[in-house]
mmCIF file of C-alpha atoms in Angstrom:
data_model
loop_
_atom_site.group_PDB
_atom_site.id
_atom_site.type_symbol
_atom_site.label_atom_id
_atom_site.label_comp_id
_atom_site.label_asym_id
_atom_site.label_seq_id
_atom_site.Cartn_x
_atom_site.Cartn_y
_atom_site.Cartn_z
ATOM 1 C CA LEU A 1 -27.862 -81.951 32.658
ATOM 2 C CA ASP A 2 -26.314 -85.048 34.601
ATOM 3 C CA GLU A 3 -24.273 -85.749 31.381
ATOM 4 C CA HIS A 4 -22.827 -82.134 31.161
ATOM 5 C CA VAL A 5 -21.979 -82.235 35.134
ATOM 6 C CA SER A 6 -20.331 -85.397 34.863
ATOM 7 C CA GLN A 7 -18.338 -84.540 31.955
ATOM 8 C CA PHE A 8 -17.063 -81.213 33.521
ATOM 9 C CA LEU A 9 -16.071 -82.940 36.505
ATOM 10 C CA ASP A 10 -14.176 -85.740 34.584
ATOM 11 C CA LYS A 11 -12.299 -82.739 32.905
ATOM 12 C CA LEU A 12 -11.720 -81.053 36.203
ATOM 13 C CA ASN A 13 -9.982 -84.175 37.318
ATOM 14 C CA GLU A 14 -7.605 -84.143 34.193
ATOM 15 C CA SER A 15 -7.143 -80.186 34.216
ATOM 16 C CA GLU A 16 -4.180 -78.708 36.104
ATOM 17 C CA ARG A 17 -5.164 -74.996 35.543
ATOM 18 C CA PRO A 18 -9.027 -74.589 35.745
ATOM 19 C CA VAL A 19 -10.766 -71.323 36.171
ATOM 20 C CA LEU A 20 -14.543 -70.408 37.109
ATOM 21 C CA LEU A 21 -15.718 -67.523 35.213
ATOM 22 C CA VAL A 22 -18.940 -65.936 36.941
ATOM 23 C CA GLY A 23 -21.196 -63.528 34.890
ATOM 24 C CA GLY A 24 -24.280 -61.251 35.605
ATOM 25 C CA GLY A 25 -26.413 -64.364 35.002
ATOM 26 C CA VAL A 26 -25.553 -65.439 38.519
ATOM 27 C CA TRP A 27 -27.443 -62.335 39.932
ATOM 28 C CA LEU A 28 -30.583 -62.818 37.727
ATOM 29 C CA ALA A 29 -30.903 -66.677 38.481
ATOM 30 C CA ASP A 30 -30.546 -65.818 42.398
ATOM 31 C CA ALA A 31 -27.323 -68.110 42.437
ATOM 32 C CA VAL A 32 -24.786 -66.018 44.198
ATOM 33 C CA ASP A 33 -24.858 -68.128 47.419
ATOM 34 C CA GLU A 34 -24.617 -71.273 45.278
ATOM 35 C CA VAL A 35 -21.775 -70.247 42.949
ATOM 36 C CA ARG A 36 -19.595 -69.230 45.874
ATOM 37 C CA GLU A 37 -20.214 -72.605 47.476
ATOM 38 C CA LEU A 38 -19.364 -74.167 44.261
ATOM 39 C CA ALA A 39 -16.064 -72.032 44.369
ATOM 40 C CA ASN A 40 -15.351 -73.195 47.978
ATOM 41 C CA THR A 41 -15.863 -76.990 47.016
ATOM 42 C CA LEU A 42 -14.014 -76.833 43.676
ATOM 43 C CA ARG A 43 -11.275 -74.535 45.296
ATOM 44 C CA ILE A 44 -10.257 -73.161 41.855
ATOM 45 C CA PRO A 45 -9.734 -69.496 40.708
ATOM 46 C CA CYS A 46 -12.849 -67.167 40.392
ATOM 47 C CA ILE A 47 -12.960 -64.552 38.000
ATOM 48 C CA PRO A 48 -15.905 -62.223 37.829
ATOM 49 C CA THR A 49 -17.114 -60.278 35.323
ATOM 50 C CA TRP A 50 -18.276 -56.311 35.938
ATOM 51 C CA ASN A 51 -21.488 -57.750 35.980
ATOM 52 C CA ALA A 52 -20.701 -60.036 39.014
ATOM 53 C CA ILE A 53 -18.010 -57.782 40.487
ATOM 54 C CA ASP A 54 -19.956 -58.059 43.826
ATOM 55 C CA ALA A 55 -20.843 -61.493 43.499
ATOM 56 C CA ILE A 56 -17.412 -62.749 43.645
ATOM 57 C CA SER A 57 -16.087 -59.838 45.838
ATOM 58 C CA SER A 58 -12.354 -58.995 46.073
ATOM 59 C CA ASP A 59 -12.013 -60.460 49.767
ATOM 60 C CA PHE A 60 -13.336 -63.947 48.566
ATOM 61 C CA GLU A 61 -10.411 -66.448 49.164
ATOM 62 C CA TYR A 62 -10.616 -67.766 45.225
ATOM 63 C CA TYR A 63 -11.112 -64.218 43.787
ATOM 64 C CA ARG A 64 -8.220 -63.784 40.889
ATOM 65 C CA GLY A 65 -9.334 -60.339 39.367
ATOM 66 C CA ARG A 66 -11.380 -59.420 36.757
ATOM 67 C CA PRO A 67 -10.931 -60.156 33.095
ATOM 68 C CA GLY A 68 -10.946 -58.077 29.670
ATOM 69 C CA THR A 69 -9.601 -55.037 28.297
ATOM 70 C CA TYR A 70 -9.745 -53.235 31.082
ATOM 71 C CA GLY A 71 -8.692 -55.859 33.265
ATOM 72 C CA GLY A 72 -4.888 -55.487 33.661
ATOM 73 C CA PRO A 73 -2.011 -58.241 33.635
ATOM 74 C CA GLY A 74 -2.543 -59.762 36.907
ATOM 75 C CA ASN A 75 -6.226 -60.092 36.285
ATOM 76 C CA ASN A 76 -6.113 -61.752 32.961
ATOM 77 C CA PHE A 77 -3.087 -64.055 33.208
ATOM 78 C CA ALA A 78 -5.382 -66.682 35.194
ATOM 79 C CA ILE A 79 -7.803 -67.004 32.646
ATOM 80 C CA GLN A 80 -5.308 -66.502 29.639
ATOM 81 C CA ASN A 81 -3.209 -69.451 31.106
ATOM 82 C CA SER A 82 -6.056 -71.770 31.979
ATOM 83 C CA ASP A 83 -6.690 -74.931 30.534
ATOM 84 C CA LEU A 84 -10.249 -75.669 31.545
ATOM 85 C CA LEU A 85 -12.970 -72.759 31.846
ATOM 86 C CA LEU A 86 -16.392 -73.034 33.328
ATOM 87 C CA ASN A 87 -18.354 -69.989 32.464
ATOM 88 C CA ILE A 88 -21.589 -69.367 34.510
ATOM 89 C CA GLY A 89 -23.778 -66.543 33.244
ATOM 90 C CA SER A 90 -21.512 -64.559 30.870
ATOM 91 C CA ARG A 91 -21.868 -63.911 27.169
ATOM 92 C CA ILE A 92 -18.108 -63.041 27.010
ATOM 93 C CA PRO A 93 -18.208 -60.039 24.766
ATOM 94 C CA GLY A 94 -15.516 -58.159 22.879
ATOM 95 C CA ARG A 95 -14.507 -56.035 25.999
ATOM 96 C CA MET A 96 -13.629 -59.270 27.655
ATOM 97 C CA THR A 97 -11.755 -60.830 24.961
ATOM 98 C CA GLY A 98 -10.018 -57.765 23.376
ATOM 99 C CA GLY A 99 -9.443 -57.465 19.736
ATOM 100 C CA VAL A 100 -8.638 -61.170 18.655
ATOM 101 C CA PRO A 101 -11.539 -63.122 20.341
ATOM 102 C CA THR A 102 -9.996 -66.475 19.526
ATOM 103 C CA SER A 103 -7.080 -65.488 21.751
ATOM 104 C CA PHE A 104 -9.414 -65.525 24.958
ATOM 105 C CA ALA A 105 -8.489 -68.470 27.209
ATOM 106 C CA ARG A 106 -6.620 -69.785 24.074
ATOM 107 C CA GLY A 107 -5.716 -73.198 25.677
ATOM 108 C CA ALA A 108 -8.690 -74.091 27.535
ATOM 109 C CA MET A 109 -11.489 -76.521 27.082
ATOM 110 C CA LYS A 110 -14.723 -74.235 27.683
ATOM 111 C CA PHE A 111 -17.972 -74.793 29.261
ATOM 112 C CA TYR A 112 -20.601 -72.256 28.844
ATOM 113 C CA VAL A 113 -23.830 -72.279 30.780
ATOM 114 C CA ASP A 114 -26.721 -69.797 30.021
ATOM 115 C CA VAL A 115 -30.346 -69.366 29.672
ATOM 116 C CA ASP A 116 -30.165 -67.480 26.704
ATOM 117 C CA GLU A 117 -29.883 -69.732 23.900
ATOM 118 C CA ALA A 118 -28.634 -67.122 21.559
ATOM 119 C CA ASN A 119 -25.613 -66.538 23.806
ATOM 120 C CA LEU A 120 -25.065 -70.670 23.175
ATOM 121 C CA ASP A 121 -25.163 -70.208 19.389
ATOM 122 C CA PRO A 122 -22.083 -71.163 18.057
ATOM 123 C CA LYS A 123 -22.614 -68.778 14.892
ATOM 124 C CA LEU A 124 -22.921 -66.036 17.450
ATOM 125 C CA GLN A 125 -20.190 -66.275 20.005
ATOM 126 C CA GLU A 126 -17.297 -64.666 19.290
ATOM 127 C CA VAL A 127 -15.309 -67.074 21.571
ATOM 128 C CA PRO A 128 -16.876 -70.503 20.745
ATOM 129 C CA ALA A 129 -17.511 -73.090 23.339
ATOM 130 C CA ASP A 130 -16.715 -76.656 23.621
ATOM 131 C CA VAL A 131 -19.715 -77.621 25.293
ATOM 132 C CA ASN A 132 -22.735 -75.353 25.368
ATOM 133 C CA ILE A 133 -25.067 -76.127 28.315
ATOM 134 C CA PHE A 134 -28.799 -74.326 28.240
ATOM 135 C CA CYS A 135 -29.644 -74.159 31.678
ATOM 136 C CA ASP A 136 -30.700 -71.769 34.432
ATOM 137 C CA ALA A 137 -27.256 -70.780 36.595
ATOM 138 C CA LYS A 138 -28.849 -72.215 39.953
ATOM 139 C CA VAL A 139 -30.106 -75.430 38.445
ATOM 140 C CA PHE A 140 -26.979 -76.005 36.907
ATOM 141 C CA THR A 141 -24.965 -74.920 40.013
ATOM 142 C CA THR A 142 -26.882 -76.819 42.322
ATOM 143 C CA ALA A 143 -26.732 -80.034 40.246
ATOM 144 C CA LEU A 144 -22.983 -79.537 39.881
ATOM 145 C CA LEU A 145 -22.515 -78.978 43.410
ATOM 146 C CA ALA A 146 -24.298 -81.806 44.460
ATOM 147 C CA GLU A 147 -22.275 -84.165 42.322
ATOM 148 C CA ALA A 148 -19.063 -82.640 43.381
ATOM 149 C CA ASN A 149 -19.788 -83.293 46.937
ATOM 150 C CA ARG A 150 -20.217 -86.626 46.105
ATOM 151 C CA ARG A 151 -16.974 -87.347 44.507
ATOM 152 C CA GLU A 152 -13.347 -86.786 45.391
ATOM 153 C CA THR A 153 -12.094 -83.797 43.469
ATOM 154 C CA LYS A 154 -8.647 -82.883 42.831
ATOM 155 C CA ALA A 155 -6.603 -80.123 44.638
ATOM 156 C CA PHE A 156 -4.969 -77.251 42.752
ATOM 157 C CA GLY A 157 -2.735 -75.830 45.533
ATOM 158 C CA PRO A 158 0.130 -74.646 42.909
ATOM 159 C CA TRP A 159 -2.075 -72.996 40.401
ATOM 160 C CA LEU A 160 -4.062 -71.045 43.222
ATOM 161 C CA GLU A 161 -0.699 -70.194 44.531
ATOM 162 C CA LYS A 162 0.702 -68.812 41.064
ATOM 163 C CA THR A 163 -2.719 -67.157 40.086
ATOM 164 C CA ASP A 164 -2.592 -65.051 43.610
ATOM 165 C CA GLU A 165 0.926 -64.308 42.991
ATOM 166 C CA TRP A 166 0.074 -62.541 39.792
ATOM 167 C CA LEU A 167 -2.728 -60.536 41.221
ATOM 168 C CA LYS A 168 -0.377 -59.320 43.911
ATOM 169 C CA LYS A 169 2.597 -58.692 41.545
ATOM 170 C CA TYR A 170 0.649 -56.855 39.045
ATOM 171 C CA PRO A 171 -1.897 -54.280 41.340
ATOM 172 C CA THR A 172 -4.374 -52.374 39.338
ATOM 173 C CA VAL A 173 -3.379 -49.075 41.781
ATOM 174 C CA LEU A 174 0.345 -48.951 41.460
ATOM 175 C CA PRO A 175 2.612 -47.448 44.121
ATOM 176 C CA GLU A 176 3.466 -44.456 41.846
ATOM 177 C CA TYR A 177 -0.211 -42.927 41.610
ATOM 178 C CA TYR A 178 0.111 -42.267 45.410
ATOM 179 C CA ASP A 179 3.058 -39.808 44.515
ATOM 180 C CA THR A 180 0.967 -37.686 42.308
ATOM 181 C CA LYS A 181 1.348 -33.675 43.191
ATOM 182 C CA GLY A 182 -1.354 -31.306 43.282
ATOM 183 C CA ILE A 183 -4.158 -33.715 42.593
ATOM 184 C CA VAL A 184 -5.626 -36.926 44.087
ATOM 185 C CA HIS A 185 -5.078 -39.943 41.372
ATOM 186 C CA PRO A 186 -8.381 -41.054 40.392
ATOM 187 C CA TYR A 187 -7.416 -44.879 40.893
ATOM 188 C CA VAL A 188 -5.917 -43.837 44.491
ATOM 189 C CA PHE A 189 -9.200 -42.205 45.297
ATOM 190 C CA ILE A 190 -11.211 -45.252 44.269
ATOM 191 C CA LYS A 191 -8.993 -47.599 45.861
ATOM 192 C CA GLU A 192 -9.059 -45.728 49.369
ATOM 193 C CA LEU A 193 -12.867 -45.045 49.124
ATOM 194 C CA SER A 194 -13.460 -48.935 48.800
ATOM 195 C CA ASP A 195 -11.227 -49.478 51.905
ATOM 196 C CA GLN A 196 -13.113 -47.027 53.810
ATOM 197 C CA LEU A 197 -16.801 -48.501 53.017
ATOM 198 C CA GLY A 198 -18.281 -51.371 54.832
ATOM 199 C CA PRO A 199 -20.102 -54.631 53.691
ATOM 200 C CA ASP A 200 -23.694 -53.396 53.856
ATOM 201 C CA ASP A 201 -22.939 -50.341 51.330
ATOM 202 C CA VAL A 202 -24.350 -49.910 47.860
ATOM 203 C CA ILE A 203 -21.906 -48.108 45.399
ATOM 204 C CA ILE A 204 -23.726 -46.912 42.276
ATOM 205 C CA ALA A 205 -21.300 -45.920 39.312
ATOM 206 C CA ASP A 206 -21.901 -43.666 36.387
ATOM 207 C CA CYS A 207 -20.615 -44.292 32.797
ATOM 208 C CA GLY A 208 -17.288 -43.483 30.844
ATOM 209 C CA GLY A 209 -14.020 -43.189 32.483
ATOM 210 C CA ASN A 210 -15.845 -42.851 36.027
ATOM 211 C CA VAL A 211 -17.384 -46.459 35.665
ATOM 212 C CA VAL A 212 -13.727 -47.651 34.141
ATOM 213 C CA VAL A 213 -11.537 -46.381 37.091
ATOM 214 C CA THR A 214 -14.661 -47.707 39.530
ATOM 215 C CA TYR A 215 -14.718 -51.182 38.135
ATOM 216 C CA GLN A 216 -10.659 -51.385 37.880
ATOM 217 C CA ALA A 217 -10.074 -50.221 41.290
ATOM 218 C CA PHE A 218 -12.439 -50.793 43.696
ATOM 219 C CA GLU A 219 -12.069 -53.527 46.100
ATOM 220 C CA THR A 220 -15.521 -55.059 46.715
ATOM 221 C CA LYS A 221 -16.119 -56.902 50.409
ATOM 222 C CA SER A 222 -18.671 -59.572 50.548
ATOM 223 C CA GLY A 223 -21.939 -58.159 51.350
ATOM 224 C CA GLN A 224 -21.622 -54.968 49.224
ATOM 225 C CA ARG A 225 -23.589 -54.272 46.013
ATOM 226 C CA LEU A 226 -21.653 -52.252 43.284
ATOM 227 C CA VAL A 227 -23.871 -51.547 40.455
ATOM 228 C CA SER A 228 -23.888 -49.703 37.180
ATOM 229 C CA SER A 229 -25.771 -49.339 34.087
ATOM 230 C CA HIS A 230 -23.114 -51.379 32.180
ATOM 231 C CA GLY A 231 -23.575 -51.789 28.326
ATOM 232 C CA ASN A 232 -26.329 -49.174 28.290
ATOM 233 C CA SER A 233 -24.458 -46.623 29.984
ATOM 234 C CA PRO A 234 -26.504 -43.594 29.953
ATOM 235 C CA MET A 235 -24.483 -40.350 31.312
ATOM 236 C CA GLY A 236 -26.214 -39.498 34.720
ATOM 237 C CA HIS A 237 -27.576 -42.835 35.566
ATOM 238 C CA SER A 238 -26.010 -43.343 38.720
ATOM 239 C CA PHE A 239 -27.619 -40.137 40.064
ATOM 240 C CA ALA A 240 -31.206 -41.837 39.545
ATOM 241 C CA GLY A 241 -29.770 -45.252 40.760
ATOM 242 C CA ALA A 242 -28.588 -44.021 44.054
ATOM 243 C CA MET A 243 -31.941 -42.529 44.797
ATOM 244 C CA GLY A 244 -33.750 -45.674 43.554
ATOM 245 C CA ALA A 245 -31.290 -47.630 46.208
ATOM 246 C CA CYS A 246 -31.996 -45.231 48.898
ATOM 247 C CA PHE A 247 -35.669 -46.468 48.685
ATOM 248 C CA ALA A 248 -34.759 -49.975 48.702
ATOM 249 C CA ASP A 249 -33.852 -52.060 51.822
ATOM 250 C CA VAL A 250 -30.397 -50.795 52.270
ATOM 251 C CA LYS A 251 -28.708 -51.585 55.666
ATOM 252 C CA GLY A 252 -25.649 -49.286 55.022
ATOM 253 C CA GLN A 253 -24.673 -46.151 53.216
ATOM 254 C CA VAL A 254 -25.639 -45.660 49.408
ATOM 255 C CA ILE A 255 -22.759 -43.998 47.356
ATOM 256 C CA CYS A 256 -23.183 -42.323 44.123
ATOM 257 C CA LEU A 257 -20.094 -42.169 41.945
ATOM 258 C CA ILE A 258 -20.473 -39.536 39.058
ATOM 259 C CA GLY A 259 -18.560 -37.266 36.646
ATOM 260 C CA ASP A 260 -18.952 -33.588 36.078
ATOM 261 C CA GLY A 261 -20.699 -34.324 32.768
ATOM 262 C CA GLY A 262 -23.076 -36.941 34.226
ATOM 263 C CA PHE A 263 -24.030 -34.853 36.826
ATOM 264 C CA ASN A 264 -25.002 -31.857 34.585
ATOM 265 C CA MET A 265 -27.083 -33.829 32.945
ATOM 266 C CA ASN A 266 -29.287 -33.929 35.974
ATOM 267 C CA ILE A 267 -29.331 -30.412 36.559
#
């Protein structure tokens, strides 16, 4: 582990355009706070997958969008133009890479951290890593954070400015969506809903177009949970999920986002 940590930090100081990709594994490892602290220490662009959309929230200083075929230009430019990628807790599936997996983060040296050995098997990886690190996300992040605090790490001001510029220049919810007549544009609805909700709220999204629009347009706040069934994606999941959330220790509101088809599955 020490060797991998040292190797990554050496490469970081040689890098010009590093990116931190954060996957759902950080929730499973209870490493969200450590990963956010790491991002604040390294001061590099952070890209959450859908499973980590509430771990690296939209209001986080180094948040730079969500990747993949449902990402959008401003969201994908940072990772596609990176020269160093640290991936913690994501298997990098086809929905993230697009139809040509080898083009994903095409110019970056890639470090993958995962506790599932299958996700580190070069024969199974859609996007092969340069360095595979078999380790719990919390253990790795804690070790990397400790070593980073002992070293003087490089500043990436121009890269942070450029990635922020892309995010603002190519918004997911375009201004013309607000001009739709007769109906409320779904992207506008989700964006406005996210503006209204508070940091203690829990949002449960369903499947299909419902979850795609939500996970593209919803801007998360630190403290919120935005949850879906993701790869399983059964119709109507969010209705039962929202009821389950109501029984949990939720300080704020529980919001169920569901389509007509999903809702009919529960009648």
